[in-house]
PDB file of C-alpha atoms in Angstrom:
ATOM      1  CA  UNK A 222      80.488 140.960  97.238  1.00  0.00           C
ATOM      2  CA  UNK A 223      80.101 139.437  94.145  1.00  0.00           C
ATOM      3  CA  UNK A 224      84.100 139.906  93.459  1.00  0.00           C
ATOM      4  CA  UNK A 225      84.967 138.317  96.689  1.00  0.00           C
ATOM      5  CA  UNK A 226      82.853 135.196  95.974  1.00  0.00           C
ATOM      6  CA  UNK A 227      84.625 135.417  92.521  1.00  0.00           C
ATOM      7  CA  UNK A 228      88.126 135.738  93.890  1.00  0.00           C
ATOM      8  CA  UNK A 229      87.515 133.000  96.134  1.00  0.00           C
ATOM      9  CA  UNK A 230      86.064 130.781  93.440  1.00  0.00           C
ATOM     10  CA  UNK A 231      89.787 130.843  91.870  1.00  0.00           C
ATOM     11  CA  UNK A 232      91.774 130.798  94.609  1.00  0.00           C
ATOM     12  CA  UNK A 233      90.608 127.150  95.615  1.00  0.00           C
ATOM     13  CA  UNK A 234      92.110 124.468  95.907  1.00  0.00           C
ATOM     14  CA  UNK A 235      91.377 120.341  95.556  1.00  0.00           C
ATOM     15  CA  UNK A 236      92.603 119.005  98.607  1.00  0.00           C
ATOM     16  CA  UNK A 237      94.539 116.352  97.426  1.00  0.00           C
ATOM     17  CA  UNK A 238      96.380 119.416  95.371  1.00  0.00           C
ATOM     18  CA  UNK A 239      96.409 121.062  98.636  1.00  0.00           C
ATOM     19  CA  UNK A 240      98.273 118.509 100.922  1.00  0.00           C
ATOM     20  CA  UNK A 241      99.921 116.552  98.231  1.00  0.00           C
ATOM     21  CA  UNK A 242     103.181 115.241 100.093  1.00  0.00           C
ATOM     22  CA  UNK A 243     105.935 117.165  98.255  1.00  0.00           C
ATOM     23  CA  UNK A 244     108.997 115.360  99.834  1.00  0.00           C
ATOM     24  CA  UNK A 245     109.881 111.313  99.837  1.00  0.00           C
ATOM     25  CA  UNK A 246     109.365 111.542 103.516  1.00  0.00           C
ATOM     26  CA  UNK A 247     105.758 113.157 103.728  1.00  0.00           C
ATOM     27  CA  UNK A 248     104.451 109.511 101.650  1.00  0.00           C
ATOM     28  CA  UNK A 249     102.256 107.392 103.771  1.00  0.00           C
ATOM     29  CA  UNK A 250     102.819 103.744 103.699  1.00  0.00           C
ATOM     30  CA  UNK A 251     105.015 103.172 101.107  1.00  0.00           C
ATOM     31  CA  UNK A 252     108.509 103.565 103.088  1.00  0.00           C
ATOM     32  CA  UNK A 253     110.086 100.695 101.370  1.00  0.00           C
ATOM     33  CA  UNK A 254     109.973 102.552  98.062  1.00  0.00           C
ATOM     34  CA  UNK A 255     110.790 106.148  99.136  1.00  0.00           C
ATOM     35  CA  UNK A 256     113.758 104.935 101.114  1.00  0.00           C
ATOM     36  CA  UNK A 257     114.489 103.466  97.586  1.00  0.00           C
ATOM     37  CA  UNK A 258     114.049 106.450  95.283  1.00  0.00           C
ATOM     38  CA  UNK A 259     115.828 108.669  97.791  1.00  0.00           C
ATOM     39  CA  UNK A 260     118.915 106.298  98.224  1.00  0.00           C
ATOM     40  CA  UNK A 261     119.436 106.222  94.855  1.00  0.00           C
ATOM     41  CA  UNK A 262     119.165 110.725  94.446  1.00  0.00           C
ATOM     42  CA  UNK A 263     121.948 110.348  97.243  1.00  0.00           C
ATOM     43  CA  UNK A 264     123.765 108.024  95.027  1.00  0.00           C
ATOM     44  CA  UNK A 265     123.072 109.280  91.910  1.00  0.00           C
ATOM     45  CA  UNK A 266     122.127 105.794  90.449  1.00  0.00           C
ATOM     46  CA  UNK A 267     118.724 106.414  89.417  1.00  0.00           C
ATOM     47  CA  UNK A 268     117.236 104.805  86.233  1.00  0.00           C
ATOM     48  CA  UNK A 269     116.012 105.770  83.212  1.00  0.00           C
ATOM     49  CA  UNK A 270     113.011 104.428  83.358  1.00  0.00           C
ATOM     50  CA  UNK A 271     110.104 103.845  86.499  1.00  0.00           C
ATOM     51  CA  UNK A 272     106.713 101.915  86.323  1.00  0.00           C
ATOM     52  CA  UNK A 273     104.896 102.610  89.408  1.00  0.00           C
ATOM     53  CA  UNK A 274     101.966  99.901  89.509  1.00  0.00           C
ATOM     54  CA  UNK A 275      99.049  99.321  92.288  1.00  0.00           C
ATOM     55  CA  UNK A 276      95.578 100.546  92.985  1.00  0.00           C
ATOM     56  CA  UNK A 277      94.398 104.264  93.003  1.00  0.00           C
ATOM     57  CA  UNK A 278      95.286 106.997  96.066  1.00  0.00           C
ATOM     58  CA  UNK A 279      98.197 105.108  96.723  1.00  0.00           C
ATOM     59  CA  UNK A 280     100.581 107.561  95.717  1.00  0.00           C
ATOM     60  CA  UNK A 281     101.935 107.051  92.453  1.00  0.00           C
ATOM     61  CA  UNK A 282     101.544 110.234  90.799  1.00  0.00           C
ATOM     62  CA  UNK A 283     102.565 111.882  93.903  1.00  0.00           C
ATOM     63  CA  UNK A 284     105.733 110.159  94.068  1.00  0.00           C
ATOM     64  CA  UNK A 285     106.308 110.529  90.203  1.00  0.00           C
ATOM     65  CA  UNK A 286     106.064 114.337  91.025  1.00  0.00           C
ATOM     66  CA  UNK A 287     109.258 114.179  93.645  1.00  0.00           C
ATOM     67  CA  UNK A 288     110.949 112.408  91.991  1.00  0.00           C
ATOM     68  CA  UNK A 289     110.813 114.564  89.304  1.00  0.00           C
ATOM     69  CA  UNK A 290     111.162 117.288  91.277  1.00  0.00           C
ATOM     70  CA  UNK A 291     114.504 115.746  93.080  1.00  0.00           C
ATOM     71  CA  UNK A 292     115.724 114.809  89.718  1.00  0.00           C
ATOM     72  CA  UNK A 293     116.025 118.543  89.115  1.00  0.00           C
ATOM     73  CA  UNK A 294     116.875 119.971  92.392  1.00  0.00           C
ATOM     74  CA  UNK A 295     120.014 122.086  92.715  1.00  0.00           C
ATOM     75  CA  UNK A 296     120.282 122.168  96.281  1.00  0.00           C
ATOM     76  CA  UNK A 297     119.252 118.841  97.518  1.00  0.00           C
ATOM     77  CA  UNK A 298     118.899 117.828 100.925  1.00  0.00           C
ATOM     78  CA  UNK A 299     119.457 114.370 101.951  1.00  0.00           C
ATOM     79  CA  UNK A 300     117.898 112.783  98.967  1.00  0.00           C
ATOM     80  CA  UNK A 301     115.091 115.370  99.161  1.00  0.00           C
ATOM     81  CA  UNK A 302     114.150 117.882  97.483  1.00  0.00           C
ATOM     82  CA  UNK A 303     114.625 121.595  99.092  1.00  0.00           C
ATOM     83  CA  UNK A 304     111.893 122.903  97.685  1.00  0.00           C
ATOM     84  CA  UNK A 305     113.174 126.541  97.659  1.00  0.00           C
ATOM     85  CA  UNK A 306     115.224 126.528  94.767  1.00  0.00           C
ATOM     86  CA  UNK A 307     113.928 127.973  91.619  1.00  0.00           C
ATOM     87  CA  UNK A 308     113.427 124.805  89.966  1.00  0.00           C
ATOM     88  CA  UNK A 309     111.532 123.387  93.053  1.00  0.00           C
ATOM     89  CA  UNK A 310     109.390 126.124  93.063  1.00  0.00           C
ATOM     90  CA  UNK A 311     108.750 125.859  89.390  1.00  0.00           C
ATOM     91  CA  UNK A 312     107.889 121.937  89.851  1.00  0.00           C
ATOM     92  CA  UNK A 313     105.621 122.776  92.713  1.00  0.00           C
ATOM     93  CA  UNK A 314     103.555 124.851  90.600  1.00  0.00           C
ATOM     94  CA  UNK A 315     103.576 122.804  87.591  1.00  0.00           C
ATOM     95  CA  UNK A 316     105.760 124.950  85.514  1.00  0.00           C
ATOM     96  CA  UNK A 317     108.615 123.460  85.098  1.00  0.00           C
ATOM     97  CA  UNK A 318     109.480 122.747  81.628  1.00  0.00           C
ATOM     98  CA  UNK A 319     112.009 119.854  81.655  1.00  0.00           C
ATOM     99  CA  UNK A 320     109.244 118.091  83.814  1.00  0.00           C
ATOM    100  CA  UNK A 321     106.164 116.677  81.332  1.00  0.00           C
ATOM    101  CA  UNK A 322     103.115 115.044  82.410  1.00  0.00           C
ATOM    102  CA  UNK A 323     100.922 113.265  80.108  1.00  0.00           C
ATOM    103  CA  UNK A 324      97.696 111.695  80.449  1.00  0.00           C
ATOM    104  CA  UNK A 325      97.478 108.663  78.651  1.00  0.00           C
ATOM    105  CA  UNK A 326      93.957 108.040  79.441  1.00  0.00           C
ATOM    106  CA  UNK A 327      93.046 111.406  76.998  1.00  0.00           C
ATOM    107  CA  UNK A 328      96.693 111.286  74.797  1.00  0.00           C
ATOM    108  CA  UNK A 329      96.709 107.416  73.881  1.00  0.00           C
ATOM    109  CA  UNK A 330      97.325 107.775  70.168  1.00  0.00           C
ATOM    110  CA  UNK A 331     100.815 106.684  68.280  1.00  0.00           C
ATOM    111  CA  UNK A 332     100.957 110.301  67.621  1.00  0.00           C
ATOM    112  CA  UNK A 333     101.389 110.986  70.946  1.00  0.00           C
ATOM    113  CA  UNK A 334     104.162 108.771  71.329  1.00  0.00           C
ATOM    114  CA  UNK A 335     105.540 110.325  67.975  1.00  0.00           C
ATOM    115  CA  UNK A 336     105.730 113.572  69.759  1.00  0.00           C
ATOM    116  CA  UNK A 337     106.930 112.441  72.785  1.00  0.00           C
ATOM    117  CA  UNK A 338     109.675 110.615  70.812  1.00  0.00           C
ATOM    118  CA  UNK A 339     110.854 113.833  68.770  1.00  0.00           C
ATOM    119  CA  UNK A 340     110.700 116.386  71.934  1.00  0.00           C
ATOM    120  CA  UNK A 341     113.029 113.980  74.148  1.00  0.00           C
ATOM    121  CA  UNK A 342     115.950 114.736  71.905  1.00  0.00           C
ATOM    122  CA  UNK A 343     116.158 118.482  72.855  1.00  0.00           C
ATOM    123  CA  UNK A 344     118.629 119.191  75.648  1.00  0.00           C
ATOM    124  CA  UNK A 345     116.241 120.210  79.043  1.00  0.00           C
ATOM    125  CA  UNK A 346     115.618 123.973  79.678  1.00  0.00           C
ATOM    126  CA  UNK A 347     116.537 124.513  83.372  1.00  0.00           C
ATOM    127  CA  UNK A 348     117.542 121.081  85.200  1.00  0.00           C
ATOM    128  CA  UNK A 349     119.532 118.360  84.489  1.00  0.00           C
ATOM    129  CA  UNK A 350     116.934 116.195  83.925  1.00  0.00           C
ATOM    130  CA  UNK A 351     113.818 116.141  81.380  1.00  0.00           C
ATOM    131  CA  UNK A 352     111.412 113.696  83.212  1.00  0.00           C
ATOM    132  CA  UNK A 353     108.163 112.258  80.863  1.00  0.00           C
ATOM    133  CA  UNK A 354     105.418 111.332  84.007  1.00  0.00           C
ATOM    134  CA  UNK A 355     102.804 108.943  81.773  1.00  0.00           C
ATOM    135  CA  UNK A 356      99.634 108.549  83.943  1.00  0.00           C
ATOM    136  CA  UNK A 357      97.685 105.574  83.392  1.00  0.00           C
ATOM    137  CA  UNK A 358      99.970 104.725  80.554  1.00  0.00           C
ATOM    138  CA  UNK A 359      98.390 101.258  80.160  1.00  0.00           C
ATOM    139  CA  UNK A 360      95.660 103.329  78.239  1.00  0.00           C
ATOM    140  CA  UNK A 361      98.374 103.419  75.314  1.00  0.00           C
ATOM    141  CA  UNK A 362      97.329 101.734  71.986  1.00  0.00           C
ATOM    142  CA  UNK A 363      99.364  99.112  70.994  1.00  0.00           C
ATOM    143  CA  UNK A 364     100.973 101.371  68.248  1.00  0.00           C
ATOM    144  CA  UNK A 365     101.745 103.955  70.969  1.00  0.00           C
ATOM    145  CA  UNK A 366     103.513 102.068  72.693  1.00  0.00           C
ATOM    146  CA  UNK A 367     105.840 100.399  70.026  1.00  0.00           C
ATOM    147  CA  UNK A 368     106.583 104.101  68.956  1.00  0.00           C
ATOM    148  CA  UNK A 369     107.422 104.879  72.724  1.00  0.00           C
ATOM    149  CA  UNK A 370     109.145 101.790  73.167  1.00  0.00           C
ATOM    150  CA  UNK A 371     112.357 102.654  71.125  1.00  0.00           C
ATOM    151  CA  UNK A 372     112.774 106.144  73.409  1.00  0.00           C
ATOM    152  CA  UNK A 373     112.482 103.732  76.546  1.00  0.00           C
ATOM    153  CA  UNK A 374     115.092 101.108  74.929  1.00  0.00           C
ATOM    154  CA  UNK A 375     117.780 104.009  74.286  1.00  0.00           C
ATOM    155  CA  UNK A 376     116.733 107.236  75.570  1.00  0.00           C
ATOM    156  CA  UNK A 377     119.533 110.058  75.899  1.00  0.00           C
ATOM    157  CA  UNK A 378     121.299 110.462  79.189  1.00  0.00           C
ATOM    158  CA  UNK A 379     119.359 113.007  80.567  1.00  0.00           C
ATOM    159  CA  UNK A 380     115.548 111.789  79.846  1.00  0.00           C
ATOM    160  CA  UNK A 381     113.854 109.710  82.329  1.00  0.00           C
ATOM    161  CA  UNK A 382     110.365 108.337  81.879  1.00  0.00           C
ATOM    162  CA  UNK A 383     107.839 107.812  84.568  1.00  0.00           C
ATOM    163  CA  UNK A 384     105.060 105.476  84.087  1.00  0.00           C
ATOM    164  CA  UNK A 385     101.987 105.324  86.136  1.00  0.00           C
ATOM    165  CA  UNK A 386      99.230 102.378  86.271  1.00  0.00           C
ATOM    166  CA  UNK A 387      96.596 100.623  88.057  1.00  0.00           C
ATOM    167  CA  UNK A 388      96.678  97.818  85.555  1.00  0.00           C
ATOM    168  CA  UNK A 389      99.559  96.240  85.071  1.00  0.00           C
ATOM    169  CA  UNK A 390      98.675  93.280  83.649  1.00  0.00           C
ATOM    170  CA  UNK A 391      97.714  95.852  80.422  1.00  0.00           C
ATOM    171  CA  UNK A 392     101.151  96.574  79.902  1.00  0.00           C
ATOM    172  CA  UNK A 393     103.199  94.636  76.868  1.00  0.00           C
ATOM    173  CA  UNK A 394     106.195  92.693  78.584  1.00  0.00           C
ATOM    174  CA  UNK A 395     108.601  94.745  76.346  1.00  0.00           C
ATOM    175  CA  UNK A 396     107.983  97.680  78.286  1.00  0.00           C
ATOM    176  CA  UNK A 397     108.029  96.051  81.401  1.00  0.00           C
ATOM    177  CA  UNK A 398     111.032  94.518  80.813  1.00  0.00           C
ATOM    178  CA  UNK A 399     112.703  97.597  80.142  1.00  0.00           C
ATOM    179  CA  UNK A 400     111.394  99.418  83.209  1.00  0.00           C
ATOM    180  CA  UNK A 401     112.231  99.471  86.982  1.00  0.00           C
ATOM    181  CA  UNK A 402     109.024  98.331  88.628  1.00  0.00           C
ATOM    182  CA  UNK A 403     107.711  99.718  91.856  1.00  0.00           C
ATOM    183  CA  UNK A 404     104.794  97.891  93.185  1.00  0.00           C
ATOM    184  CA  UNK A 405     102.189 100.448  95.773  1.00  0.00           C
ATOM    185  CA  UNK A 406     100.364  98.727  98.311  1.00  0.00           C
ATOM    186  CA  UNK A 407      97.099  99.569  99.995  1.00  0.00           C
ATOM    187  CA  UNK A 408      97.565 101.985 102.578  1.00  0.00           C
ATOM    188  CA  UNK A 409      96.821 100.947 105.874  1.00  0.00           C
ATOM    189  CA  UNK A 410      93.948 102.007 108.128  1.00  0.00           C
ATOM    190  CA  UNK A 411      95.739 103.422 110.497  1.00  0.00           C
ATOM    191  CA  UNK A 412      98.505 105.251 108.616  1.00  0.00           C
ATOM    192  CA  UNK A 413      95.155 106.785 106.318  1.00  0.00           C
ATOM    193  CA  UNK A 414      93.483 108.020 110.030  1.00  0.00           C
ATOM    194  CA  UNK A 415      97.018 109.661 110.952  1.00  0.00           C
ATOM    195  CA  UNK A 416      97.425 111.556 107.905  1.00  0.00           C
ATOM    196  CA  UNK A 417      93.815 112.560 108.245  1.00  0.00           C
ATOM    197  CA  UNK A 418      94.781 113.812 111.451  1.00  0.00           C
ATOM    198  CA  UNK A 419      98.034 116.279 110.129  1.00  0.00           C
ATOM    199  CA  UNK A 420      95.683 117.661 107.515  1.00  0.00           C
ATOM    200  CA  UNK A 421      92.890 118.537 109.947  1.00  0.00           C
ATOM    201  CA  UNK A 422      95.255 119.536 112.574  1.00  0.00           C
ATOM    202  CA  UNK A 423      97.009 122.034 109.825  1.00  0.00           C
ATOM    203  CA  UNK A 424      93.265 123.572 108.924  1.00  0.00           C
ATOM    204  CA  UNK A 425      92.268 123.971 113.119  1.00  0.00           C
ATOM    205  CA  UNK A 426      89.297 121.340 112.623  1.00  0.00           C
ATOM    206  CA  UNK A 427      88.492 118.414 114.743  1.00  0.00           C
ATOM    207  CA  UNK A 428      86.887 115.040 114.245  1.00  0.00           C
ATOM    208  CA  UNK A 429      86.056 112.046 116.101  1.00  0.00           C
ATOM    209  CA  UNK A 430      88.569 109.240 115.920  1.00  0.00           C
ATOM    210  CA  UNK A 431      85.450 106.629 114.503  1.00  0.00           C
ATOM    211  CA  UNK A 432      84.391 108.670 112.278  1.00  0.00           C
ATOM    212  CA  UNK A 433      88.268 109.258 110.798  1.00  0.00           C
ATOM    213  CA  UNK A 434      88.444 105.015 111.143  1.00  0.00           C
ATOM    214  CA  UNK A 435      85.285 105.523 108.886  1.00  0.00           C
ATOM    215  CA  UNK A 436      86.364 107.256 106.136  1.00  0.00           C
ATOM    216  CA  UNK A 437      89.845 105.072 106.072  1.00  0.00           C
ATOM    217  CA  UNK A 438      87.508 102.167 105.844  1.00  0.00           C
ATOM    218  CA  UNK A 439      85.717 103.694 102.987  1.00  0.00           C
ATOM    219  CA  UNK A 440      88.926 104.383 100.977  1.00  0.00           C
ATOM    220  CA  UNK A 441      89.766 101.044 101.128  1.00  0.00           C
ATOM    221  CA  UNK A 442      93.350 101.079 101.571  1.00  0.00           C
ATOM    222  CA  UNK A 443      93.560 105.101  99.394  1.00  0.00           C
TER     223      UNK A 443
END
């Protein structure tokens, strides 16, 4: 008994792990900006550097992820990711080496950057892309981010750089400059109660619609 209870200990799952939208299409209320980042995969006129800005649950990380994960994809579909290639399947399980996330909020030192700024140089390992994701990179000290800044200004070819925030206004203008900025609105109510619906509808539980409208309310606008 005890190693069931054990076994199922590990084998959870967050839920926002759990139903994380994994293609550009599967983002709730931010259409303008997936149509965006997916026009350009089709294209192959992506940048090489992204600042995704606005408040918290809106989907910035999560769209940093598919991005990455398109970025690398070698049998895309449409501007989306397939997914069943081996270096989806690596990204989906967060072990794909060519795509690096960093939390700035615990690695905001200059030596951070330093590091950043001497691994960028090697060629990437299995994709055509290595992709830096910086979450909540506006917790960078100021000497972290003139030591990023040069990798930003002239990074090689194949690097692209990711950066995450809920606080823009935290950001030197440098790096803004230098970036292309993607701005995430609140999500509205009723887009929040439908997605509320797919993920209880994909578990077999039920809810009442008020008490959905309830806890989209309480998110306010995540």
């Amino acid at each position: 008994k005890r190693r069931t209870e054990k076994k199922k200990r590990m084998a959870y799952k967050a839920l926002y792990r759990r139903f994380r939208p994994r293609r550009f299409c599967e983002l709730k209320g931010q259409d303008s900006i997936s149509a965006v980042l997916k026009n350009q995969i089709m294209t192959g006129q992506t940048s090489h550097a992204y600042l995704f800005s606005g408040p918290r649950g809106t989907g910035k990380t999560s769209t940093a992820k598919i991005l990455a994960c398109a970025l690398n994809c070698t049998n895309l579909k449409d501007g989306e990711p397939c997914l069943e290639c081996e270096n989806c399947k690596a990204a989906l399980t967060d072990s794909m080496p060519d795509i690096i996330e960093m939390d700035a909020a615990s690695n905001n030192s200059v030596d951070n950057a330093r590091e950043i700024r001497e691994k960028v140089s090697l060629l990437p390992v299995k994709g055509k892309h290595k992709v830096y994701i910086i979450d909540e990179v506006h917790m960078l000290s100021n000497s972290a981010f003139n030591a990023l800044l040069k990798t930003i200004e002239e990074p090689p070819e194949y690097s692209v750089f990711i950066l995450a925030t809920t606080e823009i206004g935290a950001l030197p203008k440098t790096v803004l400059s230098r970036c292309q900025r993607f701005d995430f609105k609140a999500i509205a109510e009723n887009n929040v109660v439908a997605r509320l619906k797919e993920v209880l509808g994909s578990i077999n539980v039920s809810a009442d619609e008020e008490a959905l409208k309830l806890i989209a309310d309480a998110g306010e606008g995540a």
